[in-house]
Short mmCIF file of C-alpha atoms and ligand atoms in Angstrom, two decimals:
data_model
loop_
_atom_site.label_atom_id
_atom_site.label_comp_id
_atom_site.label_asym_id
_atom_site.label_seq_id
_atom_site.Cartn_x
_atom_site.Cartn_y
_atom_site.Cartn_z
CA UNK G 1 22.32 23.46 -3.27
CA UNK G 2 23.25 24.03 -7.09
CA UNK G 3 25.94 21.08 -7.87
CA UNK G 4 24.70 17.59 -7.10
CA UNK G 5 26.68 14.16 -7.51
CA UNK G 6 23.99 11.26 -8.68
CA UNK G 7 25.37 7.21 -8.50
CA UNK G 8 23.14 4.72 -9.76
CA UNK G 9 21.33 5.22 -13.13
CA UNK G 10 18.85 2.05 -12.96
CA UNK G 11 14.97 1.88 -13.17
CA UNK G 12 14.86 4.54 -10.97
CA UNK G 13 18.38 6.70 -11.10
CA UNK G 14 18.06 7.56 -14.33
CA UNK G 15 14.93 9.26 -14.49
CA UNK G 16 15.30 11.23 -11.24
CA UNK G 17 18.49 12.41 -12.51
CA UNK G 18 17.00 13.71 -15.56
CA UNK G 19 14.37 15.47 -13.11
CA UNK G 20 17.40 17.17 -11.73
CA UNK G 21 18.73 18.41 -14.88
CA UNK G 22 15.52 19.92 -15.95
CA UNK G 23 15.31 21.78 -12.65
CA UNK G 24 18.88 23.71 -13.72
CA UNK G 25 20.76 21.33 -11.33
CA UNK G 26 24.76 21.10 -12.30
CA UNK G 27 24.73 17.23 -12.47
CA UNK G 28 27.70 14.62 -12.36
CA UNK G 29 26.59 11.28 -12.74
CA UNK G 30 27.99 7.72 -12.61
CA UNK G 31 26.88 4.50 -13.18
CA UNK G 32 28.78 1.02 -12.95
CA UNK G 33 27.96 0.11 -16.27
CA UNK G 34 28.99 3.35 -18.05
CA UNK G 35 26.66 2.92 -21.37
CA UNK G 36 23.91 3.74 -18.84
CA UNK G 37 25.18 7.05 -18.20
CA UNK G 38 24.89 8.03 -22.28
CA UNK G 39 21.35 9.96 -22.33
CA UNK G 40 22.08 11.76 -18.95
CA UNK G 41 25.50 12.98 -21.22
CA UNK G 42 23.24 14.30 -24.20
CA UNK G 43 20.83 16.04 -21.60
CA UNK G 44 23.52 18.27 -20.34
CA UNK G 45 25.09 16.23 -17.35
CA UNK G 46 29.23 15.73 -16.93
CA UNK G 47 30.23 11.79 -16.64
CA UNK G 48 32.77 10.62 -13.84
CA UNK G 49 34.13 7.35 -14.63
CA UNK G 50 34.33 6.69 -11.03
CA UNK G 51 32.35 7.37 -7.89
CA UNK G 52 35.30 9.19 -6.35
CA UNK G 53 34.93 11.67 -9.03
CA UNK G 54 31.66 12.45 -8.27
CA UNK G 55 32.14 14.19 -5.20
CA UNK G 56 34.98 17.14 -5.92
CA UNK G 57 32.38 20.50 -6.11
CA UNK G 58 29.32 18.53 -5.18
CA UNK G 59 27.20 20.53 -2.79
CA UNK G 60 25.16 16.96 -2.44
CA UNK G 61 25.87 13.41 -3.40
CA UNK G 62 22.24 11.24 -4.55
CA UNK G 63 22.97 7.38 -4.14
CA UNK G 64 20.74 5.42 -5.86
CA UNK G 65 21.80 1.78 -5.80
CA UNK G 66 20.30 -1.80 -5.49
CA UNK G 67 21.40 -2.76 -1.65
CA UNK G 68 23.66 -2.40 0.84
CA UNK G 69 26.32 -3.86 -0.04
CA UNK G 70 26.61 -1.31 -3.20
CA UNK G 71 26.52 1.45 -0.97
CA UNK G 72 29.16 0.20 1.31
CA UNK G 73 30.96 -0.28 -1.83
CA UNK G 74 30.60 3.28 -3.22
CA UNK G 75 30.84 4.64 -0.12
CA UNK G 76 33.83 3.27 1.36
CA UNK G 77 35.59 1.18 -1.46
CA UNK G 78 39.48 1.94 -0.93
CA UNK G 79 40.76 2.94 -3.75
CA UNK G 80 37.08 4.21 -5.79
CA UNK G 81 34.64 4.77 -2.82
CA UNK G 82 33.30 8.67 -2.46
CA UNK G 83 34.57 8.58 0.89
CA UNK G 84 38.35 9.34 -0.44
CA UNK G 85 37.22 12.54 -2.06
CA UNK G 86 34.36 13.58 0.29
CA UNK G 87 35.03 17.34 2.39
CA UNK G 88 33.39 18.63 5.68
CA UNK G 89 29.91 20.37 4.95
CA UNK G 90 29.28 17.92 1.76
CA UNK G 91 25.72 15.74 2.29
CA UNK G 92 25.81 12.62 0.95
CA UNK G 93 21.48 11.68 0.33
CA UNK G 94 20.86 7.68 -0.23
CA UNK G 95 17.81 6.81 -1.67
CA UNK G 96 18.47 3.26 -1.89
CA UNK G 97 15.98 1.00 -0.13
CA UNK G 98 18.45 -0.57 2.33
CA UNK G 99 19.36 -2.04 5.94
CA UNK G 100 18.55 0.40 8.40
CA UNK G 101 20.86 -0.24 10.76
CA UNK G 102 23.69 -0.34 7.93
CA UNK G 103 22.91 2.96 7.25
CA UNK G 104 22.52 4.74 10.98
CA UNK G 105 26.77 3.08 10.57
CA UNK G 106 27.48 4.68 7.31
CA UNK G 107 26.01 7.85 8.48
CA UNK G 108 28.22 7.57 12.02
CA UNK G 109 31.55 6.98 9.74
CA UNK G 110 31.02 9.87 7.41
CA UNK G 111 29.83 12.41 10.86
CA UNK G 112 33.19 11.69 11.92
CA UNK G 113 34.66 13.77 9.19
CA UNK G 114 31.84 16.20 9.48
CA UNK G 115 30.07 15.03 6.46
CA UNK G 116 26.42 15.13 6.50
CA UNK G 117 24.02 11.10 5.83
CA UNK G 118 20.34 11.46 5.41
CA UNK G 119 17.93 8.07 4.30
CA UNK G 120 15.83 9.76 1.92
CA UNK G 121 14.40 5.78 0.63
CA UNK G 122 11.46 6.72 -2.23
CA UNK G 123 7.62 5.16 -2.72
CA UNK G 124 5.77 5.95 -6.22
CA UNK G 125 8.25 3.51 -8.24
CA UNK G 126 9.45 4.66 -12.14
CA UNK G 127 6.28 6.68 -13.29
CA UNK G 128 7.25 8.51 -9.54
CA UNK G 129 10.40 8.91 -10.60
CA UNK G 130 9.68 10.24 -14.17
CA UNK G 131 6.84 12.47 -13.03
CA UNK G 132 8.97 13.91 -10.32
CA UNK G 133 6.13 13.05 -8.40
CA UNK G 134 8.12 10.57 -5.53
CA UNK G 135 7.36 10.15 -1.67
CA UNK G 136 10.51 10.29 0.12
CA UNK G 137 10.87 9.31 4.02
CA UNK G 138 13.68 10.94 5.21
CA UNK G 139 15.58 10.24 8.21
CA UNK G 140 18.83 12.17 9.99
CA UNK G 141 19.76 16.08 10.95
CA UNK G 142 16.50 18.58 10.36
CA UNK G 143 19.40 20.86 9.18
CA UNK G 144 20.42 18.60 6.04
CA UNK G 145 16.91 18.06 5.25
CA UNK G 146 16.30 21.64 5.10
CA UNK G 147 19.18 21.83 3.22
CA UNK G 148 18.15 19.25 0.90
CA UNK G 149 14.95 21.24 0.29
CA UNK G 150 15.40 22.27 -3.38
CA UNK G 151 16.45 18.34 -4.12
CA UNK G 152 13.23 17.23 -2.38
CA UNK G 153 11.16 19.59 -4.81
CA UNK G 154 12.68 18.45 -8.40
CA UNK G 155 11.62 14.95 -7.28
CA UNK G 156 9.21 14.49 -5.41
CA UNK G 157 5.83 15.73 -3.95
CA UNK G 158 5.33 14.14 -0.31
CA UNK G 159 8.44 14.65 1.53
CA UNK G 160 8.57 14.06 4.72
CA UNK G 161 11.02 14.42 7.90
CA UNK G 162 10.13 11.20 9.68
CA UNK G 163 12.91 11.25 12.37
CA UNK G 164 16.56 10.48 13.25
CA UNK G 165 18.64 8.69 11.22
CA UNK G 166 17.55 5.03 9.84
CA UNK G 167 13.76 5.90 10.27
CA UNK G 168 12.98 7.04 7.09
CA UNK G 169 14.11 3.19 5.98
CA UNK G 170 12.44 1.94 8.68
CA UNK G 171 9.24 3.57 7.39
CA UNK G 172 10.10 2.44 3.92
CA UNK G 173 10.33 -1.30 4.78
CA UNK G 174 7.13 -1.22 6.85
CA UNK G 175 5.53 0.28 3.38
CA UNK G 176 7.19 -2.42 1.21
CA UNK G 177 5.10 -5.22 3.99
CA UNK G 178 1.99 -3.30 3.11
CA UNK G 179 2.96 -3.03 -0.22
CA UNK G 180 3.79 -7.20 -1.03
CA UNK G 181 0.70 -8.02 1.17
CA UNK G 182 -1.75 -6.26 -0.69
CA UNK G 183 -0.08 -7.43 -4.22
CA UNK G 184 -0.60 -11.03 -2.31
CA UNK G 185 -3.92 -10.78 -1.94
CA UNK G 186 -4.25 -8.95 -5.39
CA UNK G 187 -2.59 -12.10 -7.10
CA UNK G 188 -4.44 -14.54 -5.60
CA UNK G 189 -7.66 -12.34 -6.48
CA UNK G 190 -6.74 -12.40 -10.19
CA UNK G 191 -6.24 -16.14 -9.96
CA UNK G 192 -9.39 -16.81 -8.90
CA UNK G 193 -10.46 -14.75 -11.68
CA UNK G 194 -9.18 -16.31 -14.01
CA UNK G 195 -10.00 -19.54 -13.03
CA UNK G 196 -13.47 -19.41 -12.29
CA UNK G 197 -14.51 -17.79 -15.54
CA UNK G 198 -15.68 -15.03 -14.39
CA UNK G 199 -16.19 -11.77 -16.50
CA UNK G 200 -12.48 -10.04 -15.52
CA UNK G 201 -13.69 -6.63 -16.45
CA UNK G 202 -16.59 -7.08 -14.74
CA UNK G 203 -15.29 -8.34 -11.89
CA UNK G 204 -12.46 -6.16 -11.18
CA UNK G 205 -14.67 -2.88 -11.28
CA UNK G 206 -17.11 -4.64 -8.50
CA UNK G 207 -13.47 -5.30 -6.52
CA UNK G 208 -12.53 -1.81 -7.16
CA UNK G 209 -15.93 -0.14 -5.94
CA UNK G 210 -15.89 -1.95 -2.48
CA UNK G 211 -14.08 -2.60 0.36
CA UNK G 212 -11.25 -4.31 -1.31
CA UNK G 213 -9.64 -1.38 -3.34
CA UNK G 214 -6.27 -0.91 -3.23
CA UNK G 215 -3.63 0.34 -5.05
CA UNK G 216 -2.47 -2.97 -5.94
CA UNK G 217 -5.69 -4.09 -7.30
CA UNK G 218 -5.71 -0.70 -9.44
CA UNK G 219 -2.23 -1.29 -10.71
CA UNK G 220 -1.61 -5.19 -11.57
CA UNK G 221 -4.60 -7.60 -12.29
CA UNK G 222 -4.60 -6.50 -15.81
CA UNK G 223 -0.96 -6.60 -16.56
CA UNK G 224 -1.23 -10.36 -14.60
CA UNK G 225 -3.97 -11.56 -16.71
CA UNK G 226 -2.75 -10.52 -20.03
CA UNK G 227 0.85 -11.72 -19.45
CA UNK G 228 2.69 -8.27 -19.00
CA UNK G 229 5.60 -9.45 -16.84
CA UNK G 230 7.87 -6.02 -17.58
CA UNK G 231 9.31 -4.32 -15.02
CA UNK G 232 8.94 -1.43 -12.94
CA UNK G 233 10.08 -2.67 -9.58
CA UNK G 234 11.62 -5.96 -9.90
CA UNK G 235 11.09 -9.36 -8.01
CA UNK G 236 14.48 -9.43 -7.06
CA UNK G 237 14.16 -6.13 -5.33
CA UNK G 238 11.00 -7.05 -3.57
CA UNK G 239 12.93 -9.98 -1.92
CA UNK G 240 15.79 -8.32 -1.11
CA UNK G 241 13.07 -5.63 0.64
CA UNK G 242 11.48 -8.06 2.48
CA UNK G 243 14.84 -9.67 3.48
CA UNK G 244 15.67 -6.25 5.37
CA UNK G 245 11.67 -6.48 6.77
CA UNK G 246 12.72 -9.36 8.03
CA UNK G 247 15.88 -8.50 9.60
CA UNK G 248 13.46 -5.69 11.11
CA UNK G 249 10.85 -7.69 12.97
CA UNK G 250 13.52 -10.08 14.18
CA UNK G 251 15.74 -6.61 15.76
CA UNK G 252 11.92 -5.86 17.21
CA UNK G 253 11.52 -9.06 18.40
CA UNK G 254 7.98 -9.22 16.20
CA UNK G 255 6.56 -12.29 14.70
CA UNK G 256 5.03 -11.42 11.51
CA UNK G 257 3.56 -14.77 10.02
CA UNK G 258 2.18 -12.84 6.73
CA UNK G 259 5.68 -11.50 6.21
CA UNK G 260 7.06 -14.41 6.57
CA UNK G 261 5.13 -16.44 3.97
CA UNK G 262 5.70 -13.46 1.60
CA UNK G 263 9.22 -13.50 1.81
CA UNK G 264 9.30 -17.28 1.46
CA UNK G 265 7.46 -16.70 -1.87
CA UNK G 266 9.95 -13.93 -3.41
CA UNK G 267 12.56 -16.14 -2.20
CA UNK G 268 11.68 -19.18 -4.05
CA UNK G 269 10.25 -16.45 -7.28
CA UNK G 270 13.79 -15.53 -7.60
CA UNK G 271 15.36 -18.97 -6.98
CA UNK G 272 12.83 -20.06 -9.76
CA UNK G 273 14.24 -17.50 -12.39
CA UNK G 274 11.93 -14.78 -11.89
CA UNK G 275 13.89 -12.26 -10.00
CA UNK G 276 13.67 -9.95 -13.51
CA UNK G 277 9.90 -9.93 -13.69
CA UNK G 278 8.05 -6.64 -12.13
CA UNK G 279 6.52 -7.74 -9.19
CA UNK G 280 3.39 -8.30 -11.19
CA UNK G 281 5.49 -11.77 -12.20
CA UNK G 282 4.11 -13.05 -8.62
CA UNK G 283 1.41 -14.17 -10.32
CA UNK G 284 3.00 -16.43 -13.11
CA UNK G 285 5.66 -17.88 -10.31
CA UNK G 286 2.12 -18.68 -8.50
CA UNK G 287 0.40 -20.27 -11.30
CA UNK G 288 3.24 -22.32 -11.76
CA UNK G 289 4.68 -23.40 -8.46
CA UNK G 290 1.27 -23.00 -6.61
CA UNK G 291 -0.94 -24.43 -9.07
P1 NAP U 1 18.20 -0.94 -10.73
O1 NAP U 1 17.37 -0.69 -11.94
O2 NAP U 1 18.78 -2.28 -10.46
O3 NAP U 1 19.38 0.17 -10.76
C1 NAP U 1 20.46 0.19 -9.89
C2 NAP U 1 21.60 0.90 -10.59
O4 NAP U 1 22.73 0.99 -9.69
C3 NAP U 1 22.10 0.14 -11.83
O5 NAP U 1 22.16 1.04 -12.92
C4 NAP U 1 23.48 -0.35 -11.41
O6 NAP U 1 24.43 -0.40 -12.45
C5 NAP U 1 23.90 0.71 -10.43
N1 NAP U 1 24.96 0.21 -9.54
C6 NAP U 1 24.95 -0.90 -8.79
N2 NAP U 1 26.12 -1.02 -8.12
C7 NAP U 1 26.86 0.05 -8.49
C8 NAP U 1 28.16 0.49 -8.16
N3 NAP U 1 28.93 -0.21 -7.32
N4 NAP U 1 28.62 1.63 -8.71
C9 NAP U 1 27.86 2.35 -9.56
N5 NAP U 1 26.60 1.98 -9.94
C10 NAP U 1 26.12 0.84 -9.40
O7 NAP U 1 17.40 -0.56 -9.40
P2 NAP U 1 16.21 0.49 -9.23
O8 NAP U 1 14.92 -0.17 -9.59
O9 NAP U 1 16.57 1.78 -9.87
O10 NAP U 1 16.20 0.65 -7.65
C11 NAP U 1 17.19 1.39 -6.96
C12 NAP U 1 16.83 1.43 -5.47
O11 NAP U 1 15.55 2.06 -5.32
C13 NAP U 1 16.69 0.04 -4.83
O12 NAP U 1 17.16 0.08 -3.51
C14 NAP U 1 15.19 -0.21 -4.87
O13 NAP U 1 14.76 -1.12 -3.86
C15 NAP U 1 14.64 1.19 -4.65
N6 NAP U 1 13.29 1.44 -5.23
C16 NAP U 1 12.98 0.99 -6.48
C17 NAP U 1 11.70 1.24 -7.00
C18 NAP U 1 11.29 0.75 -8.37
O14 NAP U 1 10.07 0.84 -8.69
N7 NAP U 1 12.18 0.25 -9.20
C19 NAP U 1 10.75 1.94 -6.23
C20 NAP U 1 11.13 2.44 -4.98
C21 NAP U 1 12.41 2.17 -4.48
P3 NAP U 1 24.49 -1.56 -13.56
O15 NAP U 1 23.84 -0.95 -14.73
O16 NAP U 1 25.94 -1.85 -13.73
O17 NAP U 1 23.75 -2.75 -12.98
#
């Protein structure tokens, strides 16, 4: 595992593949928007203007892309898609947070030609991905995770095998509910904060010292009360997360009213123009629309 293919330079892309390079990885990269692809360049990687160029001499292809759809797309896109250029023994590694059941497909489409699909979906969000510090939940063949081993190690730190292949997204969508429940209950927290003129600094360390810590509640309340919006992990991916949580439940036949109220919100945040925000931005899309 010397020569790895990497799609997807965003937010998250980027970074990781730099991680990759500094581990003494041979990287190709490509991005749809090619200017993105510019600072991997200087650091040492080779471009492919298209994502069936990434694959000739790749012992592994990273996909790192906003939803399903794009990986269908890179995947399997006629005349572009990796699929055209893809050989027996070749693993092909998405990262993307996407539909589960999408992917256990893709991975039945590309065993037919003998190539190897893992879901290797990430927690930790950027500073993860810069620190090479990532949790990755991987699902598919023991053998291409073992394979994958020296990948795993330049970018993450809690790796873990969670089953056949879909489960690690599976296990990723069950940690994005967590995840928008506690920033939920984080929000409405710093509203009442804010509101009731209460001390924030004060407050916050009493929150933090009890019962109601979280990682939310260490992350955002600051950033939400002095008006830092930036992303990080956007609103627009949050929704489209909870979309596939959604999809989840209903496949499960589970009724998940807290779920379903978040996804309501981050549908109508990103309806209202706030799908760019970090998902901090919940709490100005609340203050305005829930006031
Ligand atoms: P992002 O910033 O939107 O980056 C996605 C990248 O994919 C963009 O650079 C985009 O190119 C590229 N892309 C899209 N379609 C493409 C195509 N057809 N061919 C080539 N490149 C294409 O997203 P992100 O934040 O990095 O997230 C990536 C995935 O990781 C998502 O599934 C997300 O849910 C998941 N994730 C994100 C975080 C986080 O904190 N951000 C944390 C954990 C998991 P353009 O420049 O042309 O748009």
């Amino acid at each position: 595992m010397k020569r790895i293919g990497f799609i997807g330079l965003g937010v998250m892309g980027a970074p990781m593949a730099a991680n990759l390079l500094k581990a003494g990885f041979k990287v190709t990269v490509h991005n749809r928007t090619r200017g993105k692809c510019a600072p991997l360049e200087n650091a040492g990687a080779r471009v492919a203007d298209s994502p069936r160029d990434v694959a000739p001499g790749a012992d592994a292809v990273v996909l790192m892309l906003p939803d399903t759809e794009d990986v269908n797309t890179v995947l399997f896109d006629q005349d572009h898609g990796i699929a055209t250029t893809l050989e027996a023994g070749q693993v092909v590694v998405d990262m993307s947070t996407i539909d589960p059941a999408s992917s256990v497909e893709f991975g039945r489409t590309l065993s037919a030609r003998e190539v190897h699909w893992l879901d290797a979906p990430v927690s930790g969000g950027q500073k993860g991905a810069v620190d090479g510090t990532l949790s990755i939940m991987v699902g598919g063949s023991p053998d291409a995770f073992d394979r994958c081993r020296p990948l795993w190690e330049a970018l993450g730190k809690n790796i873990l095998h969670v089953g056949p292949s879909g489960h690690g997204l599976m296990l990723k969508l069950i940690n994005q509910v967590a995840v928008a429940e506690s920033l939920l209950a984080t929000t409405e927290a710093a509203r009442l904060i804010a509101h009731s003129g209460l001390q924030a600094d004060k407050a916050l360390a009493a929150l933090r010292a009890g019962t109601a810590r979280s990682g939310m509640l260490d992350l955002y309340p600051e950033k939400m009360l002095q008006g830092d919006f930036a992303p990080g992990f956007r609103i627009r991916l949050m929704h489209k997360d909870l979309r596939l949580a959604v999809n989840m439940a209903r496949t499960l036949g589970l009724s998940l009213p807290g779920l379903q109220l978040l996804y309501t919100c981050f549908q109508e945040a990103e309806a209202a123009g706030f799908g760019e925000d970090g998902t901090q931005g919940l709490y100005r899309f609340m203050e305005k629309h829930y006031a």
